[in-house]
MMTF fields as JSON, N, C-alpha, C and O atoms, coordinates in Angstrom:
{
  "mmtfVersion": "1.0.0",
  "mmtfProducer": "UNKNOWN",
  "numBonds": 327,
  "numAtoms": 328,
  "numGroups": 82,
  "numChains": 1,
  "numModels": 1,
  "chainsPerModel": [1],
  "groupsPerChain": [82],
  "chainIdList": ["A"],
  "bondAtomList": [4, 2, 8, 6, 12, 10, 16, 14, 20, 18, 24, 22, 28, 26, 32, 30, 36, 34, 40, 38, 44, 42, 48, 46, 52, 50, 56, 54, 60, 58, 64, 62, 68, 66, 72, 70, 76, 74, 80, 78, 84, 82, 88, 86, 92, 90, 96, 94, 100, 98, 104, 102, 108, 106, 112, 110, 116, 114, 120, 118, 124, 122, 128, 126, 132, 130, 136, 134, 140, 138, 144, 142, 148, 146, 152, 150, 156, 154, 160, 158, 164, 162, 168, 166, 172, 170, 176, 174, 180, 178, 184, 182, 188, 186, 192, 190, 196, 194, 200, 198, 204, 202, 208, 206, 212, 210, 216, 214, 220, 218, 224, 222, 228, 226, 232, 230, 236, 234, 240, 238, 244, 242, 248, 246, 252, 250, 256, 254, 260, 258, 264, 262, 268, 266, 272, 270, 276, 274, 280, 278, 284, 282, 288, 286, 292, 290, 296, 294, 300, 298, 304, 302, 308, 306, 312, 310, 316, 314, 320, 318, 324, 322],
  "bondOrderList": [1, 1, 1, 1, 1, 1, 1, 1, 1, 1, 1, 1, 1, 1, 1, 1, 1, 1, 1, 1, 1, 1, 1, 1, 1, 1, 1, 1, 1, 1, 1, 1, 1, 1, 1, 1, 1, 1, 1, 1, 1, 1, 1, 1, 1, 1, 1, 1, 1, 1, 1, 1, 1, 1, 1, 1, 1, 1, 1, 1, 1, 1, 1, 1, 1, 1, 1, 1, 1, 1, 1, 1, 1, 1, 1, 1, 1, 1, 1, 1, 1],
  "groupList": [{"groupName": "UNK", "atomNameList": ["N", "CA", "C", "O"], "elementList": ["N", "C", "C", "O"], "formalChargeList": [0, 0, 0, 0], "bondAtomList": [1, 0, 2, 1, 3, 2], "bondOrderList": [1, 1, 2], "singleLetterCode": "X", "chemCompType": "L-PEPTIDE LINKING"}],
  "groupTypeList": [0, 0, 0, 0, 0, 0, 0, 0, 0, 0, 0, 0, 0, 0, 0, 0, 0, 0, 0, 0, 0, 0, 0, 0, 0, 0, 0, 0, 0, 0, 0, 0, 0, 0, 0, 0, 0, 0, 0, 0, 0, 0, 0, 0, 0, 0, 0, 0, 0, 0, 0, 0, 0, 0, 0, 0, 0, 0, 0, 0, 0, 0, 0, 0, 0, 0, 0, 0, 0, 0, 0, 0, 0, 0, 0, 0, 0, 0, 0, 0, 0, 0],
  "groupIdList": [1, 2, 3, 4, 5, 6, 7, 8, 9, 10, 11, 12, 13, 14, 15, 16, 17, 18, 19, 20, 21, 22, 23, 24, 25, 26, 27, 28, 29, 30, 31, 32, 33, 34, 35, 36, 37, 38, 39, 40, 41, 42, 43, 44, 45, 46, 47, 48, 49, 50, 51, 52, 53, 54, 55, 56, 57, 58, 59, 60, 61, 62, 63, 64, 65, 66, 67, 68, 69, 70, 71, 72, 73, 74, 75, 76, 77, 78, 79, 80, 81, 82],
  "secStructList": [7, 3, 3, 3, 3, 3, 3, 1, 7, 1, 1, 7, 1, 3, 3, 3, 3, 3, 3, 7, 1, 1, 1, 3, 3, 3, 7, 7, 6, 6, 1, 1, 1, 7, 7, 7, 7, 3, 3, 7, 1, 1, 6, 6, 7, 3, 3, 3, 7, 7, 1, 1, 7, 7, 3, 3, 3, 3, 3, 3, 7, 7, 6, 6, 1, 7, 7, 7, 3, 3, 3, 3, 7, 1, 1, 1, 7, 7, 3, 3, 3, 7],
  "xCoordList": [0.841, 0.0, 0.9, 1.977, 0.547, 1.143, 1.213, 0.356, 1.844, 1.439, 2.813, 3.811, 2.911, 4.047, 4.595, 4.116, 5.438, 6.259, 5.999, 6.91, 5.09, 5.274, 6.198, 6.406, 6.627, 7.387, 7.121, 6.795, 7.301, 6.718, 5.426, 4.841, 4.791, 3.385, 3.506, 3.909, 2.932, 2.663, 1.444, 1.22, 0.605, -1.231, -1.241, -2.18, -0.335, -0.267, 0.438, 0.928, 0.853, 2.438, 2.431, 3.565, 1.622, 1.443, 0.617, -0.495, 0.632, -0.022, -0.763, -0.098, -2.099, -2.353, -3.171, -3.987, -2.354, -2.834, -3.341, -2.58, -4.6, -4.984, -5.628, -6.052, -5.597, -6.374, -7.603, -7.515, -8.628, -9.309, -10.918, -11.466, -11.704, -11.955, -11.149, -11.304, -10.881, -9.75, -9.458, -9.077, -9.778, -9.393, -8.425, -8.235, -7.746, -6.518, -7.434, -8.462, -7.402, -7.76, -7.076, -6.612, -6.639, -6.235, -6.535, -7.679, -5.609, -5.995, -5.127, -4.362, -5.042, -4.307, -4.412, -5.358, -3.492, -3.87, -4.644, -4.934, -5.015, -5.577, -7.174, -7.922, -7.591, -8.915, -9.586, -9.096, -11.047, -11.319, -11.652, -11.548, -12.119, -12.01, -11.7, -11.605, -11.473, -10.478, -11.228, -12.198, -10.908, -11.006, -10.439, -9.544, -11.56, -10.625, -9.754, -10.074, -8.883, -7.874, -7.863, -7.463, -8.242, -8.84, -7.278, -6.769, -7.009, -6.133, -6.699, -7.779, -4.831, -4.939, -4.22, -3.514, -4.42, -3.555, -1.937, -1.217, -1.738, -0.163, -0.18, -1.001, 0.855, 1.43, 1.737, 2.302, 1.247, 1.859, 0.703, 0.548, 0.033, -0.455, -1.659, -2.359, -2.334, -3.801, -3.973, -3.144, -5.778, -6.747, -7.448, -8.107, -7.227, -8.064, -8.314, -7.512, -10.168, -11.078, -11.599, -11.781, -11.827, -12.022, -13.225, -13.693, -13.473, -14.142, -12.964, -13.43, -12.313, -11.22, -10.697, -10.15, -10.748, -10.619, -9.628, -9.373, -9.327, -8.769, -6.96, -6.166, -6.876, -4.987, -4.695, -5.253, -3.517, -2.987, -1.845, -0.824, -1.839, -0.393, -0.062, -0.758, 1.373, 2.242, 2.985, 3.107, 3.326, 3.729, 5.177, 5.436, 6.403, 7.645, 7.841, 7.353, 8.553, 9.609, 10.816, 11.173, 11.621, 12.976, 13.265, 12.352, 14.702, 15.0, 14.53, 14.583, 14.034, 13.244, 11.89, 11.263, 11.256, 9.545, 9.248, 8.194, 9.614, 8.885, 8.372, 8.952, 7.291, 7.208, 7.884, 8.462, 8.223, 9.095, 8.885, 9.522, 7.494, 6.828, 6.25, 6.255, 5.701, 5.039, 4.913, 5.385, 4.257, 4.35, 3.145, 2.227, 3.196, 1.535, 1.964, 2.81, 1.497, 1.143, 0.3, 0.104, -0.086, -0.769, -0.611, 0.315, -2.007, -1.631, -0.179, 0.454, 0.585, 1.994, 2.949, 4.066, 2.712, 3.914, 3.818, 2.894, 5.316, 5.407, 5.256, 5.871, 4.66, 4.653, 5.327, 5.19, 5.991, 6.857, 6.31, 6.039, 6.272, 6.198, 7.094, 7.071, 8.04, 8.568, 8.404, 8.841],
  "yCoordList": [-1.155, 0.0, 1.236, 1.232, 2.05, 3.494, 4.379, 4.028, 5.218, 5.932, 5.599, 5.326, 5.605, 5.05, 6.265, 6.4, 6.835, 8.072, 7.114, 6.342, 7.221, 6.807, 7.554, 8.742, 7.084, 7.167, 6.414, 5.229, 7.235, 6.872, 7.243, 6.65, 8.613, 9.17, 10.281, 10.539, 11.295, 12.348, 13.06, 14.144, 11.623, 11.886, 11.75, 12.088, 11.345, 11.501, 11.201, 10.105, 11.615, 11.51, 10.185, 9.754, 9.675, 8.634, 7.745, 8.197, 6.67, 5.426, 5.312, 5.737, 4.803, 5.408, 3.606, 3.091, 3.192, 2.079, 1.409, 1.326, 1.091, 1.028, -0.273, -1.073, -0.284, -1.562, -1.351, -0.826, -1.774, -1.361, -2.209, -2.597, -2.514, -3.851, -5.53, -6.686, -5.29, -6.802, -6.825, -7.77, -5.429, -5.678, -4.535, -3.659, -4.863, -3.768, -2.854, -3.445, -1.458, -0.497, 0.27, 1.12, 0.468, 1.543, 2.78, 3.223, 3.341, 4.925, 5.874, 6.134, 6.433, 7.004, 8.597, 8.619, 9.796, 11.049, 12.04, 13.182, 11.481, 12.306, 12.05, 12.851, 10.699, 10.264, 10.028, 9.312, 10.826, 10.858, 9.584, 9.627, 8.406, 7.109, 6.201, 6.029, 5.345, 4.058, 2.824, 2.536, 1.982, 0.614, -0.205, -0.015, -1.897, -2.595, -3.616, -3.853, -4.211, -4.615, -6.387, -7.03, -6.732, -7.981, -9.418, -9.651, -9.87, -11.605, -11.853, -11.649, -12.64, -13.101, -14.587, -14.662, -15.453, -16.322, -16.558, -17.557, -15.284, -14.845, -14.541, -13.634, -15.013, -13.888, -12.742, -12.461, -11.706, -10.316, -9.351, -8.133, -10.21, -9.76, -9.627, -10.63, -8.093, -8.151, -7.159, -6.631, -7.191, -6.786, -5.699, -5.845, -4.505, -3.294, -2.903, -2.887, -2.295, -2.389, -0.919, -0.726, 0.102, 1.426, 1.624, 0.767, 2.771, 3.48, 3.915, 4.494, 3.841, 4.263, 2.684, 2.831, 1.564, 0.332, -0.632, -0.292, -1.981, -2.608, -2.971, -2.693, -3.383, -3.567, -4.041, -3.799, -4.877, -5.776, -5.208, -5.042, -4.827, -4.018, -5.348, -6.208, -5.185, -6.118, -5.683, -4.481, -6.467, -5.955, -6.56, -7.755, -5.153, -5.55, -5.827, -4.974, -6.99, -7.291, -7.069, -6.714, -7.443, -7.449, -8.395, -9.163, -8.624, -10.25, -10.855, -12.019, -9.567, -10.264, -10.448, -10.402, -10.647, -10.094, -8.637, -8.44, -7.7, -6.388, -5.958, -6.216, -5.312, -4.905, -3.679, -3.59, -2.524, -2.146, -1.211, -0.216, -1.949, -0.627, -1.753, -2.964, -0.953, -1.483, -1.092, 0.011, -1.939, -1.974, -2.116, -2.913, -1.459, -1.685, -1.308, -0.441, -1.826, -1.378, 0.092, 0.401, 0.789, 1.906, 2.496, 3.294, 2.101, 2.282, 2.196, 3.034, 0.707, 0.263, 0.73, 0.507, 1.416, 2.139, 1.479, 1.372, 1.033, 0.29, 1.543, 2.549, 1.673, 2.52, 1.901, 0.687, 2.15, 1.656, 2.883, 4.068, 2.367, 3.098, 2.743, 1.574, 3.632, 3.294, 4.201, 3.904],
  "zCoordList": [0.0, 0.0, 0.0, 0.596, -0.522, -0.658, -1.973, -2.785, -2.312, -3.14, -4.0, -3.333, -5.279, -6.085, -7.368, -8.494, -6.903, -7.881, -9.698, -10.0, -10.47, -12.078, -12.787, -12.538, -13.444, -14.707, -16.253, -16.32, -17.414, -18.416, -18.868, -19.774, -17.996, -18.244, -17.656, -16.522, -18.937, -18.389, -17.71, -17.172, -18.076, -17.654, -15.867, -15.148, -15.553, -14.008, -13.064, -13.335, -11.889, -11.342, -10.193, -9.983, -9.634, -8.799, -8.822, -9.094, -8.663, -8.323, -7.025, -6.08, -6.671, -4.875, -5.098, -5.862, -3.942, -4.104, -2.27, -1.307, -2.309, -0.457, -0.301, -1.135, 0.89, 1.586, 2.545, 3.655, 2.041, 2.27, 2.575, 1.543, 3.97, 3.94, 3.765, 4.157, 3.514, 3.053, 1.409, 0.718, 1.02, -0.678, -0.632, 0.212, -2.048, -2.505, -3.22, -3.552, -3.61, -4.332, -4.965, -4.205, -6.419, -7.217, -7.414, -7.517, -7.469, -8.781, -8.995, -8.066, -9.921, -10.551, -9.486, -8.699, -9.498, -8.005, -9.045, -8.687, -10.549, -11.0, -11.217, -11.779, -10.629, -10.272, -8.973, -8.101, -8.832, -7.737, -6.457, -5.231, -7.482, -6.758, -7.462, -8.678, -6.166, -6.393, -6.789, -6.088, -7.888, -8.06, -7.199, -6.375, -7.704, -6.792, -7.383, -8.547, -7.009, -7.626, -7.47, -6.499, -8.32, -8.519, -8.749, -9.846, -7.905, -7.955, -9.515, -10.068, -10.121, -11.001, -10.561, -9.555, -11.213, -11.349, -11.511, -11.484, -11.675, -11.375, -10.623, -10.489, -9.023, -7.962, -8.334, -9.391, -7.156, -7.711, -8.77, -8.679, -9.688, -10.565, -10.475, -10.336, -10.543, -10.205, -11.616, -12.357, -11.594, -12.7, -11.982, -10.953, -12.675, -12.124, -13.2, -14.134, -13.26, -14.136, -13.609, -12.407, -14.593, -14.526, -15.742, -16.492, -15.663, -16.695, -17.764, -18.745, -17.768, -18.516, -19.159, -20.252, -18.802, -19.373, -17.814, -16.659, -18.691, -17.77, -17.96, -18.859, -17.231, -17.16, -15.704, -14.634, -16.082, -15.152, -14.455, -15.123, -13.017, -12.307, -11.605, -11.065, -11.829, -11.421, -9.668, -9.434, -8.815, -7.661, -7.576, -7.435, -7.729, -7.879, -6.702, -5.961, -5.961, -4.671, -5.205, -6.329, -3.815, -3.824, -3.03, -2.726, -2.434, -2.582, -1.011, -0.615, -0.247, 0.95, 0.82, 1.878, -0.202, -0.763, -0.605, -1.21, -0.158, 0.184, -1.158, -2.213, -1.062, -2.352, -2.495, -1.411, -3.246, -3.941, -5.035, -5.38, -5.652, -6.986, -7.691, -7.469, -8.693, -9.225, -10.746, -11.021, -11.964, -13.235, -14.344, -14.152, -15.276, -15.656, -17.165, -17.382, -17.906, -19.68, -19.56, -18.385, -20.278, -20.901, -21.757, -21.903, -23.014, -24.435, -24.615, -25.258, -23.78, -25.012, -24.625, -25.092, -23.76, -22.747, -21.291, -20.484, -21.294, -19.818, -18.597, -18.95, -17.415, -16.477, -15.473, -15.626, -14.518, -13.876, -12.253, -12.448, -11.104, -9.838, -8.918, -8.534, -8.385, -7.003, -5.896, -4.784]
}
């Protein structure tokens, strides 16, 4: 959980990602609410579904698990958060 510095977009500067009830929630700091962030069959890898469309953010660790940042496609451009 926390808010994640992006790179690779100029449509918006952070990632805000919460817990909330027992679910994860997305969004971008330039939208007023958050999606929820849906388990994939990949560790790490969840499905968040917007009015704006869907895409899969990835949850980077490091070599103790912590997570670390995070990674997402948009229109074809990798976004990257730490």
């Amino acid at each position: 959980m926390g808010a994640y510095n992006v790179t690779g977009t100029s449509d918006f500067s952070q990632a805000i990602i919460t817990f909330e009830n027992g679910k994860l929630y997305g969004r971008a700091d330039v939208q007023p609410d958050a999606a929820p962030l849906a388990p994939t069959a990949t560790p790490d890898v969840f499905n968040i579904y917007s009015p704006q469309g869907s895409l899969d953010i990835t949850f980077l660790r490091d070599e103790n698990k912590k997570v670390t940042g995070l990674k997402f496609f948009l229109n074809g451009t990798e976004i990257r958060g730490e």
